[in-house]
Coordinates of C-alpha atoms and ligand atoms in Angstrom, one line a residue:
Chain A
M1 CA -22.2 -70.0 21.6
S2 CA -19.3 -68.6 23.3
S3 CA -18.3 -71.4 26.2
L4 CA -19.7 -71.0 29.8
A5 CA -16.0 -70.5 30.8
E6 CA -15.9 -67.3 28.6
K7 CA -19.2 -66.2 29.5
Y8 CA -18.9 -66.7 33.1
P9 CA -15.4 -67.0 34.3
D10 CA -15.6 -66.1 37.7
E11 CA -18.6 -68.7 38.3
V12 CA -16.8 -71.2 37.0
Q13 CA -13.6 -70.6 38.7
A14 CA -15.9 -70.5 41.9
I15 CA -17.7 -74.1 40.9
L16 CA -14.3 -76.1 40.4
A17 CA -12.5 -74.2 43.2
K18 CA -15.1 -76.2 45.5
Y19 CA -13.4 -79.6 44.6
P20 CA -9.9 -80.9 44.8
A21 CA -7.6 -80.0 41.5
D22 CA -7.5 -83.1 40.4
Q23 CA -11.2 -84.0 40.8
K24 CA -12.8 -81.7 38.2
R25 CA -15.5 -84.5 37.0
S26 CA -17.7 -83.3 40.2
A27 CA -18.1 -80.0 38.9
V28 CA -20.6 -81.2 36.3
M29 CA -23.7 -80.7 38.2
A30 CA -23.3 -77.0 38.8
L31 CA -22.0 -76.5 35.5
L32 CA -24.6 -78.1 34.1
Y33 CA -27.2 -75.5 36.3
L34 CA -25.4 -72.8 35.0
A35 CA -25.6 -74.1 31.2
Q36 CA -29.4 -74.5 31.8
R37 CA -29.9 -71.0 33.2
D38 CA -27.4 -69.8 30.5
N39 CA -29.9 -71.1 27.7
G40 CA -33.5 -70.2 29.4
G41 CA -34.3 -74.1 31.2
Y42 CA -32.4 -76.6 29.4
V43 CA -29.1 -78.0 28.2
T44 CA -28.2 -78.3 24.6
K45 CA -26.0 -80.7 23.0
A46 CA -23.5 -77.8 22.4
A47 CA -23.5 -77.2 26.4
M48 CA -22.9 -80.6 26.8
E49 CA -20.0 -80.5 24.9
D50 CA -18.9 -77.9 26.6
V51 CA -19.3 -78.6 30.4
G52 CA -17.4 -82.2 29.3
N53 CA -14.6 -79.7 27.9
I54 CA -14.5 -78.0 31.1
V55 CA -14.2 -81.1 33.5
G56 CA -12.3 -83.5 31.0
I57 CA -15.0 -86.0 30.2
T58 CA -17.2 -86.6 27.1
A59 CA -20.7 -85.0 26.0
N60 CA -22.0 -88.5 26.2
E61 CA -20.9 -89.2 30.0
V62 CA -22.5 -85.4 30.4
A63 CA -25.7 -87.0 28.6
G64 CA -25.8 -89.6 31.0
V65 CA -25.6 -87.1 34.2
V66 CA -28.3 -84.8 32.6
G67 CA -30.7 -88.1 31.7
F68 CA -30.1 -89.3 35.3
Y69 CA -31.2 -86.1 37.3
S70 CA -34.9 -85.1 37.4
L71 CA -33.7 -81.4 37.6
Y72 CA -31.9 -81.2 34.4
H73 CA -33.8 -80.9 31.1
D74 CA -32.6 -81.2 27.4
K75 CA -35.7 -80.0 26.0
P76 CA -37.6 -76.8 26.5
A77 CA -41.1 -76.4 28.6
G78 CA -42.8 -73.6 29.8
K79 CA -41.0 -70.5 31.2
Y80 CA -42.3 -71.8 34.9
R81 CA -42.3 -75.1 35.6
L82 CA -44.7 -75.5 38.3
Q83 CA -44.1 -79.1 40.2
V84 CA -46.8 -80.2 42.6
C85 CA -45.9 -82.9 44.8
T86 CA -48.4 -85.4 44.9
D87 CA -46.9 -88.2 46.7
V88 CA -47.8 -90.1 49.5
A89 CA -47.7 -87.7 52.4
C90 CA -49.5 -84.7 50.5
A91 CA -52.0 -86.8 48.8
L92 CA -53.3 -87.6 52.2
R93 CA -53.9 -83.8 52.4
G94 CA -55.3 -83.0 49.1
A95 CA -52.5 -82.6 46.7
V96 CA -53.9 -84.6 44.1
Q97 CA -57.6 -82.6 44.0
F98 CA -55.3 -79.6 43.8
V99 CA -53.2 -80.7 40.9
E100 CA -56.4 -81.5 38.9
E101 CA -58.4 -78.1 39.6
L102 CA -55.2 -76.3 39.1
C103 CA -54.9 -78.3 35.3
D104 CA -58.8 -78.0 34.8
N105 CA -58.4 -74.0 35.6
L106 CA -55.3 -73.6 32.9
G107 CA -57.1 -75.6 30.4
I108 CA -54.0 -78.7 30.3
K109 CA -53.0 -81.9 31.9
T110 CA -50.1 -82.6 34.0
G111 CA -46.8 -82.5 31.8
E112 CA -48.4 -80.0 29.5
T113 CA -47.5 -76.6 28.7
T114 CA -49.7 -73.7 28.6
P115 CA -50.3 -72.3 24.9
D116 CA -48.4 -68.9 25.8
G117 CA -45.6 -71.0 26.8
L118 CA -45.5 -69.8 30.0
I119 CA -46.7 -72.9 32.4
T120 CA -45.7 -76.4 32.7
V121 CA -47.6 -78.4 35.1
E122 CA -45.5 -81.4 36.3
E123 CA -45.9 -83.7 39.2
V124 CA -43.1 -84.7 41.2
K125 CA -42.0 -86.9 44.1
C126 CA -42.1 -86.0 47.8
L127 CA -40.6 -82.3 48.4
A128 CA -39.4 -82.7 52.2
A129 CA -42.6 -79.9 53.1
C130 CA -45.1 -82.5 53.8
D131 CA -46.6 -80.7 56.5
H132 CA -47.6 -77.9 54.2
A133 CA -49.4 -79.3 51.4
P134 CA -50.3 -78.7 49.1
V135 CA -46.9 -77.8 48.0
F136 CA -45.2 -76.8 44.6
Q137 CA -41.8 -75.8 43.5
V138 CA -41.1 -73.3 40.6
Q139 CA -38.2 -74.0 38.9
T140 CA -37.1 -71.5 36.1
A141 CA -33.8 -71.0 34.2
D142 CA -32.6 -69.3 37.7
G143 CA -33.5 -72.0 40.2
L144 CA -36.0 -72.8 42.5
T145 CA -38.8 -71.6 44.7
Y146 CA -40.9 -73.1 47.1
H147 CA -44.8 -72.3 47.6
Q148 CA -46.3 -74.0 50.6
D149 CA -49.8 -74.1 51.9
M150 CA -51.4 -73.3 48.8
N151 CA -54.5 -73.5 47.2
V152 CA -56.1 -73.1 43.8
K153 CA -57.1 -69.5 44.1
A154 CA -53.4 -68.3 45.2
T155 CA -51.8 -70.4 42.6
L156 CA -53.9 -68.7 39.7
E157 CA -53.2 -65.2 41.3
L158 CA -49.1 -66.0 41.2
I159 CA -49.8 -67.2 37.8
E160 CA -51.7 -63.9 36.8
Q161 CA -48.5 -62.2 38.3
W162 CA -46.1 -63.9 36.2
R163 CA -48.3 -63.0 33.0
K164 CA -48.5 -59.2 33.9
E165 CA -44.7 -59.6 34.4
E166 CA -44.6 -61.2 30.8
T167 CA -46.2 -58.4 29.1
S168 CA -45.2 -55.3 30.9
Chain B
M1 CA -39.8 -80.6 76.3
A2 CA -37.9 -78.3 79.2
E3 CA -35.5 -77.3 76.5
Y4 CA -34.7 -77.7 72.5
I5 CA -31.5 -79.5 71.5
L6 CA -31.9 -79.8 68.1
L7 CA -34.8 -77.1 67.0
R8 CA -33.2 -74.4 69.4
H9 CA -34.5 -71.9 66.9
R10 CA -37.6 -72.3 69.0
D11 CA -36.4 -71.4 71.6
I12 CA -33.7 -68.6 70.6
P13 CA -35.6 -67.2 67.2
N14 CA -32.6 -65.5 65.7
I15 CA -30.3 -68.4 66.7
K16 CA -29.6 -68.1 62.8
D17 CA -27.5 -64.9 63.1
I18 CA -23.9 -65.9 64.1
G19 CA -23.6 -63.3 66.8
V20 CA -27.0 -64.6 68.5
Y21 CA -25.8 -68.8 67.9
Q22 CA -22.1 -67.5 69.7
E23 CA -23.8 -65.5 72.3
H24 CA -25.5 -68.9 73.1
G25 CA -22.4 -70.8 73.0
G26 CA -21.8 -71.1 69.6
F27 CA -18.4 -72.5 68.5
E28 CA -17.3 -73.1 71.7
A29 CA -17.9 -77.1 71.4
F30 CA -15.8 -77.0 68.3
R31 CA -13.0 -74.5 70.0
K32 CA -13.1 -77.1 72.9
A33 CA -12.3 -79.9 70.4
V34 CA -9.6 -78.4 68.7
T35 CA -7.7 -76.9 71.5
E36 CA -8.4 -78.9 74.4
M37 CA -9.3 -82.3 73.0
A38 CA -7.3 -85.2 70.9
P39 CA -9.3 -86.4 67.7
G40 CA -9.6 -89.6 69.2
D41 CA -11.4 -88.2 72.4
V42 CA -14.0 -86.4 70.6
T43 CA -14.7 -89.7 69.0
A44 CA -14.7 -91.7 72.4
E45 CA -17.0 -88.9 73.7
V46 CA -19.3 -89.4 70.8
K47 CA -19.2 -92.9 71.3
K48 CA -20.3 -92.7 74.6
S49 CA -23.0 -90.6 74.1
G50 CA -24.6 -93.7 72.5
L51 CA -25.5 -91.0 69.1
R52 CA -27.1 -93.6 66.4
G53 CA -27.5 -92.2 63.1
R54 CA -30.9 -90.6 62.2
G55 CA -30.6 -91.2 58.3
G56 CA -32.3 -94.6 58.8
A57 CA -30.1 -96.9 59.6
G58 CA -29.1 -96.2 63.6
F59 CA -25.7 -97.1 63.2
P60 CA -23.8 -95.9 66.4
T61 CA -22.0 -92.7 65.0
G62 CA -19.2 -92.9 67.5
M63 CA -18.1 -96.1 66.0
K64 CA -18.6 -95.3 62.7
W65 CA -16.1 -92.4 63.3
A66 CA -13.3 -95.0 64.7
F67 CA -13.6 -97.0 61.8
M68 CA -11.8 -94.5 59.5
D69 CA -8.7 -96.2 57.9
N70 CA -5.5 -94.1 59.1
R71 CA -3.4 -95.3 56.7
N72 CA -4.9 -93.9 53.8
W73 CA -5.4 -90.1 53.5
P74 CA -6.7 -87.3 52.7
H75 CA -10.0 -88.0 55.1
Y76 CA -13.3 -86.3 54.0
V77 CA -16.6 -85.7 55.5
I78 CA -20.4 -85.7 54.0
A79 CA -23.3 -83.8 55.6
N80 CA -26.2 -86.0 54.2
G81 CA -29.0 -83.7 53.2
D82 CA -30.5 -85.5 50.6
E83 CA -33.9 -86.0 52.7
S84 CA -36.0 -87.3 50.1
E85 CA -37.7 -89.8 51.8
P86 CA -41.4 -89.2 51.6
G87 CA -42.8 -88.0 54.6
T88 CA -39.4 -86.8 56.0
F89 CA -38.9 -83.0 56.7
K90 CA -36.9 -82.2 59.8
D91 CA -33.0 -81.6 57.9
R92 CA -34.7 -79.0 56.0
E93 CA -36.1 -77.0 59.3
I94 CA -32.8 -77.6 61.0
M95 CA -31.1 -76.2 58.1
E96 CA -33.1 -73.3 57.2
H97 CA -33.5 -72.5 61.0
N98 CA -30.3 -73.8 63.1
P99 CA -28.1 -73.7 60.5
F100 CA -24.6 -73.1 62.6
Q101 CA -25.3 -75.8 65.0
F102 CA -25.6 -78.3 62.1
L103 CA -22.2 -76.9 60.4
E104 CA -20.5 -76.6 63.6
G105 CA -21.5 -80.5 64.1
V106 CA -19.9 -80.8 60.5
A107 CA -16.7 -79.2 61.5
I108 CA -16.5 -81.0 64.9
A109 CA -16.7 -84.4 62.7
S110 CA -14.2 -83.2 60.4
Y111 CA -11.8 -82.3 63.4
A112 CA -12.4 -86.0 64.8
V113 CA -11.5 -87.8 62.1
G114 CA -8.8 -85.4 60.3
A115 CA -10.8 -84.1 57.4
N116 CA -9.7 -80.8 56.2
R117 CA -12.3 -80.7 53.6
A118 CA -16.2 -81.5 54.2
Y119 CA -19.2 -81.6 51.8
V120 CA -22.8 -81.1 52.5
Y121 CA -24.4 -82.7 49.8
L122 CA -28.4 -81.3 49.4
R123 CA -31.1 -82.2 47.2
G124 CA -31.4 -80.5 44.2
E125 CA -34.7 -78.9 45.6
F126 CA -32.9 -77.4 48.5
W127 CA -31.6 -74.7 46.1
H128 CA -32.5 -71.8 48.2
I129 CA -31.2 -74.3 51.0
A130 CA -27.4 -74.4 49.4
K131 CA -27.2 -70.4 48.6
W132 CA -28.3 -70.0 52.5
L133 CA -25.6 -72.5 53.8
D134 CA -22.9 -71.0 51.5
Q135 CA -23.9 -67.6 52.7
K136 CA -23.4 -69.2 56.7
I137 CA -20.3 -70.9 55.8
A138 CA -19.0 -67.5 54.4
E139 CA -19.7 -65.9 57.5
M140 CA -18.1 -68.4 59.4
E141 CA -15.0 -68.0 57.5
A142 CA -14.8 -64.3 58.1
A143 CA -15.2 -64.9 62.1
G144 CA -12.1 -67.4 62.0
F145 CA -14.3 -70.7 62.6
L146 CA -13.2 -72.3 59.1
G147 CA -10.2 -71.5 57.5
D148 CA -6.8 -72.1 57.8
N149 CA -4.9 -72.5 61.5
L150 CA -8.3 -72.8 63.6
F151 CA -7.9 -71.3 67.2
G152 CA -4.3 -70.6 66.6
T153 CA -3.6 -74.3 65.9
D154 CA -2.6 -75.9 62.8
Y155 CA -5.8 -77.6 62.0
S156 CA -7.6 -76.4 59.2
L157 CA -11.1 -77.0 57.5
R158 CA -13.2 -75.9 54.8
I159 CA -16.8 -76.7 54.0
Y160 CA -18.5 -76.7 50.6
T161 CA -22.3 -77.6 49.1
H162 CA -22.9 -79.6 46.7
L163 CA -26.4 -79.3 44.9
G164 CA -27.6 -82.9 43.4
A165 CA -30.6 -82.7 40.8
G166 CA -33.2 -84.8 41.9
A167 CA -33.2 -88.4 42.7
Y168 CA -34.1 -90.1 45.7
I169 CA -31.3 -93.0 45.5
C170 CA -28.8 -90.2 45.8
G171 CA -29.4 -90.2 49.6
E172 CA -28.1 -93.8 49.5
E173 CA -24.6 -93.1 51.0
T174 CA -22.0 -94.7 48.0
A175 CA -24.7 -93.3 45.4
L176 CA -24.5 -89.9 46.8
M177 CA -20.5 -90.2 46.6
E178 CA -20.7 -91.1 42.8
S179 CA -23.2 -88.4 42.5
L180 CA -20.5 -85.6 44.8
E181 CA -18.0 -87.1 41.7
G182 CA -20.3 -85.7 39.0
K183 CA -21.6 -89.3 37.7
R184 CA -24.9 -90.5 37.4
G185 CA -26.0 -91.6 41.1
Q186 CA -26.0 -95.4 41.3
P187 CA -24.8 -97.4 44.4
R188 CA -21.5 -99.0 44.9
L189 CA -20.7 -102.6 46.1
R190 CA -20.6 -102.5 49.8
P191 CA -18.1 -103.5 51.1
P192 CA -16.0 -101.8 50.8
F193 CA -17.8 -99.4 53.3
P194 CA -16.9 -95.4 53.3
P195 CA -14.5 -95.4 55.9
S196 CA -12.0 -97.2 54.3
Y197 CA -13.2 -96.2 50.6
G198 CA -15.4 -93.3 50.2
L199 CA -15.4 -90.2 48.3
Y200 CA -12.6 -90.0 45.5
G201 CA -11.6 -93.6 47.1
K202 CA -10.6 -92.1 50.3
P203 CA -11.5 -93.0 53.8
T204 CA -15.0 -91.1 54.5
V205 CA -17.3 -90.4 57.6
I206 CA -20.8 -89.8 56.1
N207 CA -23.4 -88.6 58.6
N208 CA -27.0 -87.9 58.5
V209 CA -27.9 -83.6 58.9
E210 CA -29.6 -84.4 62.2
T211 CA -27.0 -86.8 63.7
L212 CA -24.2 -84.1 62.9
T213 CA -26.4 -81.4 64.8
N214 CA -26.3 -83.6 68.2
V215 CA -22.7 -83.4 68.5
P216 CA -21.9 -79.8 69.2
M217 CA -24.5 -80.2 72.4
I218 CA -22.7 -83.6 73.1
I219 CA -19.2 -82.0 73.2
A220 CA -20.2 -79.1 75.3
R221 CA -22.2 -80.9 77.7
G222 CA -20.9 -84.3 77.8
A223 CA -22.4 -87.8 77.0
D224 CA -23.9 -88.1 80.6
W225 CA -25.9 -85.4 80.1
Y226 CA -27.0 -86.3 76.6
R227 CA -27.7 -89.5 77.8
T228 CA -30.3 -88.3 80.1
Y229 CA -32.3 -88.6 77.3
G230 CA -33.8 -91.2 75.6
T231 CA -33.6 -94.6 76.5
E232 CA -30.8 -97.1 77.6
K233 CA -29.9 -98.9 73.9
S234 CA -31.6 -95.2 72.2
P235 CA -30.2 -92.4 74.2
G236 CA -31.3 -88.6 73.1
V237 CA -33.6 -86.9 71.0
K238 CA -35.1 -87.3 67.8
L239 CA -37.0 -85.3 65.3
F240 CA -40.4 -87.1 64.4
S241 CA -41.6 -85.4 61.1
L242 CA -45.5 -86.4 61.4
S243 CA -47.3 -86.0 58.4
G244 CA -50.5 -87.6 56.6
R245 CA -54.1 -87.6 58.1
V246 CA -53.1 -85.3 61.6
N247 CA -54.5 -82.1 62.4
K248 CA -50.9 -80.9 63.5
P249 CA -48.7 -82.1 61.0
G250 CA -44.8 -80.7 61.7
N251 CA -41.8 -81.6 63.2
Y252 CA -41.5 -82.6 66.7
E253 CA -38.3 -83.0 68.8
L254 CA -38.9 -85.4 71.3
P255 CA -37.0 -88.1 73.5
L256 CA -36.7 -91.4 71.7
G257 CA -39.1 -93.8 73.5
T258 CA -41.9 -91.6 73.0
T259 CA -44.8 -93.6 72.3
F260 CA -46.7 -93.4 68.8
R261 CA -49.8 -92.4 70.7
E262 CA -48.2 -89.6 72.6
L263 CA -47.0 -88.1 69.0
I264 CA -50.2 -88.6 67.3
F265 CA -52.6 -87.6 69.9
E266 CA -50.8 -85.1 72.2
H267 CA -48.6 -83.2 70.1
G268 CA -50.2 -84.1 66.6
G269 CA -53.8 -83.0 67.9
G270 CA -55.3 -86.5 66.6
I271 CA -57.0 -87.2 63.4
I272 CA -58.5 -85.0 61.3
D273 CA -62.6 -84.5 61.7
G274 CA -62.2 -87.1 64.6
K275 CA -61.9 -89.9 62.4
K276 CA -60.3 -93.4 63.5
I277 CA -56.8 -94.1 63.1
K278 CA -56.2 -97.2 60.8
A279 CA -52.2 -97.8 60.3
I280 CA -48.8 -95.9 60.8
M281 CA -46.0 -95.8 58.6
P282 CA -43.2 -94.9 60.8
A283 CA -40.1 -94.4 58.4
G284 CA -41.9 -92.9 55.3
A285 CA -42.5 -94.5 52.0
S286 CA -40.1 -97.1 52.8
S287 CA -42.1 -98.5 56.0
S288 CA -43.8 -101.7 57.1
L289 CA -47.4 -100.7 57.6
L290 CA -48.0 -101.1 61.0
P291 CA -51.7 -101.7 62.4
A292 CA -53.0 -98.8 64.8
T293 CA -53.9 -101.4 67.7
D294 CA -53.2 -100.3 71.2
E295 CA -50.1 -102.2 71.2
V296 CA -48.8 -100.5 68.5
L297 CA -49.7 -97.0 69.7
D298 CA -48.4 -97.4 73.3
T299 CA -45.0 -98.7 71.7
P300 CA -42.1 -96.4 72.1
M301 CA -40.9 -94.9 69.5
D302 CA -36.8 -96.3 69.7
Y303 CA -34.6 -98.5 67.4
E304 CA -35.6 -101.7 69.6
S305 CA -39.2 -101.3 70.1
V306 CA -40.3 -100.8 66.7
P307 CA -39.0 -103.6 64.9
K308 CA -40.5 -106.1 67.9
M309 CA -44.3 -104.6 66.0
G310 CA -42.8 -105.6 62.6
G311 CA -41.4 -102.3 61.7
M312 CA -38.6 -100.2 61.4
L313 CA -37.8 -96.6 63.1
G314 CA -35.7 -95.5 60.0
S315 CA -35.7 -91.8 59.9
A316 CA -38.8 -91.2 61.9
S317 CA -41.1 -89.6 59.4
V318 CA -44.3 -90.9 60.8
I319 CA -46.9 -90.7 58.1
V320 CA -50.4 -91.4 59.7
L321 CA -53.0 -93.1 57.9
D322 CA -57.0 -93.1 58.8
E323 CA -60.2 -95.2 58.0
T324 CA -60.4 -92.8 54.9
V325 CA -57.3 -94.5 53.2
S326 CA -57.4 -97.6 51.2
I327 CA -54.2 -99.4 52.0
A328 CA -54.5 -100.7 48.1
W329 CA -54.1 -96.9 47.0
L330 CA -51.6 -96.4 49.3
V331 CA -49.5 -99.0 48.2
K332 CA -50.0 -98.3 44.5
K333 CA -48.4 -94.5 45.7
T334 CA -45.6 -96.3 47.1
V335 CA -44.8 -98.4 44.6
N336 CA -45.0 -95.3 42.1
F337 CA -42.5 -93.6 44.0
F338 CA -40.2 -96.5 43.7
R339 CA -40.5 -97.5 40.3
H340 CA -39.9 -93.6 39.7
E341 CA -36.2 -93.6 41.8
S342 CA -35.1 -97.1 41.1
C343 CA -31.9 -96.2 39.5
G344 CA -32.2 -99.3 37.1
K345 CA -28.8 -100.7 37.9
C346 CA -30.0 -104.1 39.2
T347 CA -32.8 -106.2 37.4
P348 CA -34.9 -107.3 40.4
C349 CA -35.8 -103.8 41.6
R350 CA -35.7 -102.2 37.9
E351 CA -38.2 -104.5 36.6
G352 CA -39.8 -105.4 39.7
T353 CA -41.2 -102.0 40.8
Y354 CA -42.6 -101.6 37.0
W355 CA -44.2 -105.2 37.5
M356 CA -45.6 -103.9 41.0
E357 CA -46.6 -100.5 39.8
R358 CA -48.8 -102.3 36.6
L359 CA -50.4 -104.8 39.3
T360 CA -50.6 -102.0 42.1
G361 CA -52.4 -99.6 39.4
R362 CA -54.8 -102.3 38.4
I363 CA -55.9 -103.2 41.6
A364 CA -56.8 -99.6 42.8
S365 CA -58.5 -98.7 39.9
G366 CA -60.7 -101.7 40.6
E367 CA -60.0 -103.1 37.4
G368 CA -57.6 -106.1 39.3
A369 CA -58.6 -109.4 39.8
L370 CA -58.3 -111.7 43.0
Q371 CA -55.0 -113.4 41.2
D372 CA -53.3 -109.9 40.6
V373 CA -53.4 -109.3 44.2
E374 CA -51.4 -113.2 44.6
T375 CA -49.0 -112.2 41.9
L376 CA -48.1 -108.7 43.6
Y377 CA -47.1 -110.3 46.6
S378 CA -45.1 -113.0 44.8
V379 CA -43.3 -110.5 42.7
A380 CA -42.8 -108.4 46.1
K381 CA -41.4 -111.5 48.1
Q382 CA -39.4 -112.4 44.6
I383 CA -37.7 -108.8 44.8
Q384 CA -36.7 -108.8 48.5
G385 CA -32.7 -110.3 49.3
K386 CA -31.9 -109.6 45.6
T387 CA -31.5 -106.0 44.7
F388 CA -28.2 -104.4 44.7
C389 CA -29.2 -101.8 47.5
P390 CA -31.7 -101.5 49.9
L391 CA -33.9 -99.2 47.8
G392 CA -35.2 -102.3 46.1
E393 CA -36.1 -104.1 49.5
F394 CA -37.5 -100.7 50.8
S395 CA -40.2 -101.1 47.5
T396 CA -41.3 -104.3 48.6
M397 CA -42.2 -103.4 52.2
A398 CA -45.5 -101.6 52.1
V399 CA -46.6 -103.9 49.7
V400 CA -46.1 -107.2 51.6
T401 CA -47.4 -105.9 54.9
G402 CA -50.1 -104.1 53.5
I403 CA -51.1 -107.6 51.9
E404 CA -50.3 -109.6 54.7
R405 CA -52.2 -107.0 57.1
F406 CA -54.7 -105.3 55.4
R407 CA -55.8 -107.8 53.0
E408 CA -59.4 -106.8 53.1
D409 CA -58.7 -103.4 51.4
F410 CA -57.1 -105.5 48.4
D411 CA -59.9 -107.9 48.2
A412 CA -62.8 -105.2 48.3
L413 CA -61.1 -104.0 45.2
V414 CA -60.7 -107.1 42.9
K415 CA -63.3 -109.1 41.1
A416 CA -63.2 -112.6 42.0
E417 CA -63.1 -113.9 38.4
A418 CA -60.2 -113.3 36.4
S419 CA -60.3 -110.4 34.1
E420 CA -57.9 -108.8 31.4
Ligands
FMN1 C1 -32.1 -95.7 49.3 C2 -31.9 -95.0 50.1 C3 -32.1 -93.6 50.5 C4 -31.5 -93.1 51.6 N1 -31.8 -91.6 51.7 C5 -31.2 -90.9 52.6 C6 -31.5 -89.5 53.2 O1 -31.9 -89.0 52.2 N2 -30.4 -88.9 54.0 C7 -30.0 -89.3 55.0 O2 -29.2 -89.0 55.6 N3 -29.8 -91.0 55.0 C8 -30.2 -91.6 54.0 N4 -29.8 -92.9 53.7 C9 -29.2 -93.4 54.6 C10 -27.7 -93.4 53.9 O3 -27.5 -94.5 53.0 C11 -26.8 -93.6 55.1 O4 -26.9 -94.6 56.1 C12 -26.9 -92.2 56.4 O5 -26.5 -90.9 55.7 C13 -25.9 -92.3 57.3 O6 -25.9 -91.6 58.3 P1 -26.2 -91.7 59.8 O7 -25.0 -92.8 60.2 O8 -25.9 -90.1 60.5 O9 -27.5 -91.9 59.5 C14 -30.6 -93.3 52.7 C15 -30.3 -95.1 52.3 C16 -30.9 -95.8 51.5 C17 -30.5 -97.1 50.9
SF4_2 S1 -31.9 -101.9 44.2 FE1 -33.1 -100.4 42.8 S2 -32.0 -98.6 43.1 FE2 -31.1 -100.0 44.3 S3 -29.0 -100.5 43.1 FE3 -30.9 -101.7 42.4 S4 -32.0 -100.7 40.8 FE4 -30.6 -99.1 42.0

């Protein structure tokens, strides 16, 4: 595997340029997103080593950062991580029933991935969209998108769309 | 209200475009500050306005800026856009729809404390906002409002975004700085406070997004104008994020001192299905639970009045609970949140939230015994005052006030005899 710095020299430079020259370590979070994107949604040991080399810390220190934050993953999951907020405010507006019905329809439990490897449903904490419950975000290797005021039907249609894109 | 001060996009639809923002006086406050005012005068004006921090603690903003250690350089400014308190969604609306007013606030704060570099820290979920703000920052640079020699002076400033990655604790200012330094987001011991020891160990001002968005209007129109809104001790307007069992959840910009009743029943359209209101969480999941009595409903929402009712205004994320909601269930939800978000640094919080989660889970599922409620209460009490940062304290608020003020909801679920 070639290093991120060789593969994406401009992006790595742009990330480093955000911080004072003697504070490279600050770039670790953005570099981990880059590594995650490069590897289909999760960060490998080798990538942690690589990121550590770029900013001058050990792979273990990088792993500590990966483990601390919930949006970094060290294991593969579905291509689409469908992360539904079931926190207090959303739960008061039907989010728990929403996620249960959605999972029933997909034949999985929360935390599980559909057999085709496409979708993992996860329950997450408040997404700062409490006035638009039910709400979920979709995390892919490329980033995150919000889906607000959702219902099960619309969500299943969205998933159908992804499945079509997959086979076309 | 006659005119929006923060949610100005509701009056001026395309204020997110730099041209439109300029047509409506955009960057004139920043220009005025840099070309006509000494940094200390800017701070003095903000102090005079009585603006207090909108991130939770309500600390006077101008006073915070004046604390910056002028013997130690460089200085930094950080905008706290972590917005992770359950029930809070106001900073997001500002950044999505009125981004330049917020960024101008960052710029004026930076000038006031002599910072040439400012960071906007965003929760990782705000991926799209980071991209959006990067674009807006680039537009400001192109238009000459960021960069070197601003307005022909020797002042220079650059603003950068920094994306977190999913951790509520990173909203706490020192944990946020650790995170910005590329570390695990665990709080630092305070004091020293950020104005003497902040980002990279340098003097740092950190303010909430909403706090900073007030600043351009204060500089443009003056502290006296600002004080015509709100109350004597809590001047100005506030964004109230209203959620839960109300007909019209959303953000409402209202003067500080507006009553809960007006927010919930006039603006929020009352309770779903005409049910009876039961309790209010005025500050998100970290709130004490306020029983919705007439006295509470008629309480002005400001920094002085809400504590008199046994709560806090905090970030003013008002979650409404109606008669269909069991407080035992609610407490299980809040505890689950804090157990998940505890950073693990200190034992009372790490272990305490774990035990509270087991107990609240058992009680809410109807498996609990009377003794479990007593134990839950005493665990929460033991956590209080012993945690390294306020998160541990927050985790106990709904538990303690829930049991004290809504005991019947717990008793209804537990069996009288101890069970296993
Ligand atoms: C656990 C915890 C979470 C916090 N989360 C946030 C947050 O999401 N946004 C915020 O602005 N302040 C948050 N704060 C408050 C900050 O520590 C800090 O007081 C604030 O950013 C200061 O800005 P202000 O004076 O403008 O309010 C949090 C505090 C604690 C203890
Ligand atoms: S109180 Fe909780 S969040 Fe705060 S330092 Fe201790 S373990 Fe971490």
